[in-house]
């Protein structure tokens, strides 16, 4: 928790260690963790610095030199004399070690101590001094504000923590939804979270229908402040509480950065939580997206008509085609405006005019002044008027609960009449109703579907989920909307209510009956030639657990009875919708299928969606089932979201946009942009949690880091990809983690590891033999039932690996083939489909097809336009020519490769290029070790861990010649072992063992 802030403080300390003094002001509301962060930072210093630390207290703020006495033992008569003496003391201390001055609650520090500190700080000669202060206000203490405008000074704002940090803070078995409710209720304030937990239990916390309590201290605080207000000011504050309340009853999963969920309030005010479709304020994704900004214009219909438009048909043949000046840039850049944009509005704000109108206050400015003076509200003037919000979220909760049910219902009913959009009107009506009636539930579902069709997944998810709590029929839409809004935990919870986990499977009744519906069940990229369509007449529910079909029907009836108890059971189904067991189970099967699809469990998704189709009688649900007939892959998933409604600003869409953009930039040689967008994708992935998209995003984020030699960070992404894929079986989820780890191993010149990591993919992606034709074209073949009579789940289908590369995925086959060639294992290389021209040329060279290889290399260098791939091809070509004895021609290719690799900052590959140049008798630069080109090449290969025999084979030398060069290097460097030699070479390159 607070790792980013700790890294920032460590960075400022490192600058101070180098002689660049710094001043850091940590600010944030009370209880947010400023003091804890300061203590954690000081604990990391150990004996690295002289620490002069103290805390200021309000009772001693008028005591002259109170702070200065505690940190330096100084108490002169004049503050400027004190400042001079403090400066001398700091100069004396920093001569031995850096100095860290830490003042907690600096806003309570006495003025003369602060004056002396400012005097000393301004007159510090280049010194190793870091000053760290904490304060709730970024502009206090006022006497130090001029110093905070200097280049080496910074304000470090702390925001609320997220759901994952809540679980780490509390050490309780909280669900993600429960942790998110805590974040929403408290604004992510750690102290407030712990106070709320003292007054509630885990069962209440897990039920979004039960309001969370406001701790007594904060309730008393709110009532005391209200007591000082006039009736008009009190009415304004109460109206603001109604407009800013969390309209949605369904809990929202929190993410890092204080505040989640919520929707628009009257006049555009947002409920407490994140703006719909945006990352949480202060989250890693929000910070990175804010730095990166928007990248492109929205999709239009043309470029997404086929997968090849994303990464095939030459879209990557020129760097300008995808994001530059090419024909795709004007009409259809891939990743919509705003998918990577920054958050736009503070959460919990409502317009002053709307609150005044709801409260019936004629003089809102006077009432606002009272509320501001009482510390209940804060204001933010904008060009569109004044926006107001509560000083902290628990105040809002206290005011809202203190009103009592009668006033709350009346104000919500009035707010519904003033609402400027349908979503807000319906949500206020839902709050105003004692028991929602069927027409209101139907309106909620209809508006939710309308918002989904517009790509507004946040409001759509809230409306549909609430409607699904009252009536089963919108449940399938709600699960889909929750997934597209990046809230899988809530989708799982709702799916469980729909019976997604009921042990109902299907078995064949009439294997030879022709299908009545020509549509095939979804294959999600898992093709089974023997599986054809099945309808409800072909299949029946098979008992595998405690419930029979009739018992499932009873379960459905119980669900509907629950809806009737709220007055929402009748009339909520579509026209023609069935009410029997099969119709109800279809919703649960669909929910299970889309959840499995989202997670990347392809076989489970195939079976569940096939069952849903067999049982479904609602045309709208059938259309959804058919829409999910796609592969769990980036391009297909974005098309699925467009089919279902729109991309909007949903987290999955932003993640896939960032990942695909990063991959495109990587291939086109814009590695700085690729690294930045990869960070965005990885940050969103960490918020979404385990699914195939998150694993793919981390795999993509590792590419630039590995190729540039940042082993640690690349390894972290590779590990995260493997962890987030979990039990996923979809090809993209299997390829991503394996490719990330193998790409890192390849950059470290470890071909044996590459082979170990990627060889298992051969079994998964080998083409299948064609299925024998059916003897009778009018019949369809059913899969053979198992001994229990159940149809076995579809098995992962063999798929051409290169076809996956063409769809924009990771080209694992080329990486595996390259490693097999390096290891000389040409027998197994024949089993790998070669895609890129450069790898095919290497394969010819390894097979001693000299002239064919030369022609293939020439063609590959001319045709390959991806800079990194072309540089590697030039490197391989140069090595090939050197081995033929054509050193001058080889050096020409190698120098061109080296220029491109240095531009990309691909350090490991540039070093290999330098080794080849040295073997040609040339050096790109003078050896830092004072060696000849041949000696330098041998030393580099020793440092890479090669044996004498391997070095001899690599440089076309005899083993005795290699031994001679090593002995000369030993003598030149004054070392006597290979380890010492490797350390010397790595020290030159800035690395270590």
PDB file of N, CA, C and O in Angstrom, residues 20 105 295 384 583 659 769:
ATOM      1  N   UNK A  20      21.457  17.240  -4.478  1.00  0.00           N
ATOM      2  CA  UNK A  20      20.365  18.100  -4.934  1.00  0.00           C
ATOM      3  C   UNK A  20      19.311  18.163  -3.832  1.00  0.00           C
ATOM      4  O   UNK A  20      18.462  17.282  -3.732  1.00  0.00           O
ATOM      5  N   UNK A 105       2.623  16.940  10.716  1.00  0.00           N
ATOM      6  CA  UNK A 105       1.651  17.986  11.061  1.00  0.00           C
ATOM      7  C   UNK A 105       2.322  19.361  11.105  1.00  0.00           C
ATOM      8  O   UNK A 105       2.194  20.118  12.077  1.00  0.00           O
ATOM      9  N   UNK A 295      -5.652   9.328 -27.663  1.00  0.00           N
ATOM     10  CA  UNK A 295      -4.770   8.943 -28.756  1.00  0.00           C
ATOM     11  C   UNK A 295      -5.424   8.961 -30.117  1.00  0.00           C
ATOM     12  O   UNK A 295      -4.736   9.052 -31.114  1.00  0.00           O
ATOM     13  N   UNK A 384     -19.406  27.005 -15.429  1.00  0.00           N
ATOM     14  CA  UNK A 384     -20.827  26.676 -15.506  1.00  0.00           C
ATOM     15  C   UNK A 384     -21.549  26.921 -14.189  1.00  0.00           C
ATOM     16  O   UNK A 384     -22.712  26.540 -14.042  1.00  0.00           O
ATOM     17  N   UNK A 583     -36.651 -21.717 -19.575  1.00  0.00           N
ATOM     18  CA  UNK A 583     -36.434 -20.297 -19.829  1.00  0.00           C
ATOM     19  C   UNK A 583     -35.591 -19.672 -18.743  1.00  0.00           C
ATOM     20  O   UNK A 583     -34.712 -18.855 -19.014  1.00  0.00           O
ATOM     21  N   UNK A 659      -3.569  -1.889 -24.841  1.00  0.00           N
ATOM     22  CA  UNK A 659      -2.707  -3.033 -25.159  1.00  0.00           C
ATOM     23  C   UNK A 659      -2.465  -3.152 -26.659  1.00  0.00           C
ATOM     24  O   UNK A 659      -1.335  -3.364 -27.107  1.00  0.00           O
ATOM     25  N   UNK A 769      -6.394 -32.946 -38.246  1.00  0.00           N
ATOM     26  CA  UNK A 769      -6.715 -33.633 -39.482  1.00  0.00           C
ATOM     27  C   UNK A 769      -8.182 -33.385 -39.790  1.00  0.00           C
ATOM     28  O   UNK A 769      -9.018 -33.325 -38.896  1.00  0.00           O
TER      29      UNK A 769
END
